Coordinates of C-alpha atoms in Angstrom, one line a residue:
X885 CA 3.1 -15.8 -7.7
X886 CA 0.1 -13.3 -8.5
X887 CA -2.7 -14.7 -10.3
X888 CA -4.0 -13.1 -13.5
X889 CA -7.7 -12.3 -11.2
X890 CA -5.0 -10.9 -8.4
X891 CA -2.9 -8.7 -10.6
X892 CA -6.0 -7.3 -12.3
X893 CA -7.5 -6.9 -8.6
X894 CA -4.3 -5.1 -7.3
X895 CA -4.1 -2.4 -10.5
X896 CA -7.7 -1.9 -9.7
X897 CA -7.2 -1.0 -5.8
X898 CA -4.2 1.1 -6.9
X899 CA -5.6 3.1 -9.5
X900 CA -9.3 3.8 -7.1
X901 CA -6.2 4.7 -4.0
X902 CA -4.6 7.3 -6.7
X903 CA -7.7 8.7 -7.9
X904 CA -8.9 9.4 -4.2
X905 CA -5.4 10.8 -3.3
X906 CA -6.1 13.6 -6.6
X907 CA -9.4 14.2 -5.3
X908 CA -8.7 14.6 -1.4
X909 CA -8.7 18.0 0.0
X910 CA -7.3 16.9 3.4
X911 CA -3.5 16.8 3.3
X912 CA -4.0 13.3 5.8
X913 CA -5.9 11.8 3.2
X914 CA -4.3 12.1 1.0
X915 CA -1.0 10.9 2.2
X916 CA -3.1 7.6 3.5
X917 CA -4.1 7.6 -0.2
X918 CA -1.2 7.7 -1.7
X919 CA 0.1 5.3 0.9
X920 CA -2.2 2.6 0.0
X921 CA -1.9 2.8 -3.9
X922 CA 2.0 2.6 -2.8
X923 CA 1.1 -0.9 -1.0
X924 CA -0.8 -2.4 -4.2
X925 CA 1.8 -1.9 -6.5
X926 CA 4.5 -3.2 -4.3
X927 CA 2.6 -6.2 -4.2
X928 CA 2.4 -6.3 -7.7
X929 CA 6.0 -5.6 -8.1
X930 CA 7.4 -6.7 -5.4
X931 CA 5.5 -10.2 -4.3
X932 CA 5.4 -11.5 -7.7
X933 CA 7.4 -14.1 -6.1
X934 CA 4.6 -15.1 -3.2
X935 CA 1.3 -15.7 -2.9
X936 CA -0.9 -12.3 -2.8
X937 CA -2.2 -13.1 1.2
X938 CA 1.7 -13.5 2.0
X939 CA 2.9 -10.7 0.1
X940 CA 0.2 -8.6 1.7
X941 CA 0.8 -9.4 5.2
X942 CA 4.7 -9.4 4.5
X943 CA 3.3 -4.9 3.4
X944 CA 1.7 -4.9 5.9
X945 CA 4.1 -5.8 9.2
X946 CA 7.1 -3.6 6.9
X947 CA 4.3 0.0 7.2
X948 CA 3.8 -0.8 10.9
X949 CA 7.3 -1.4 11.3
X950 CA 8.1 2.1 9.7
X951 CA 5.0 3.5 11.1
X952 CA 6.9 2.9 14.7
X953 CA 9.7 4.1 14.0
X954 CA 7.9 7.8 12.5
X955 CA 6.2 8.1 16.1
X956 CA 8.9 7.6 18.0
X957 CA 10.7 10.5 15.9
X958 CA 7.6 12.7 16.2
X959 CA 7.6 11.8 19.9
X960 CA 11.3 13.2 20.0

């Protein structure tokens, strides 16, 4: 379970990742951008249940798992 000092933390990485995404020019940025906000609110939505360090981790094998499967389509 997230931590008051986590939750605050994560809303805080979201909302700098979201503001960087509007400000980007470069369409790669802002995708990664957008990306990353997309990882700090799943853990605050979605690892509620797990500590933050597991929850992250458990984010972080899933977008290299999907990022795998994307080059092996662009690779196609």
């Amino acid at each position: 379970m997230l931590s008051p000092h986590d939750r605050v933390y994560y809303e805080a990485r979201a909302d700098a990742e979201l503001d960087l995404a509007q400000r980007s020019i470069d369409p790669c940025a802002v995708k990664i951008h957008y990306d990353l906000a997309s990882r700090y609110l799943s853990i605050l939505h979605d690892g509620a249940d797990e500590p933050p360090a597991f929850a992250a981790l458990n984010h972080a094998r899933s977008y290299e798992a999907r990022a795998k499967v994307g080059k092996a389509e662009v690779s196609r």
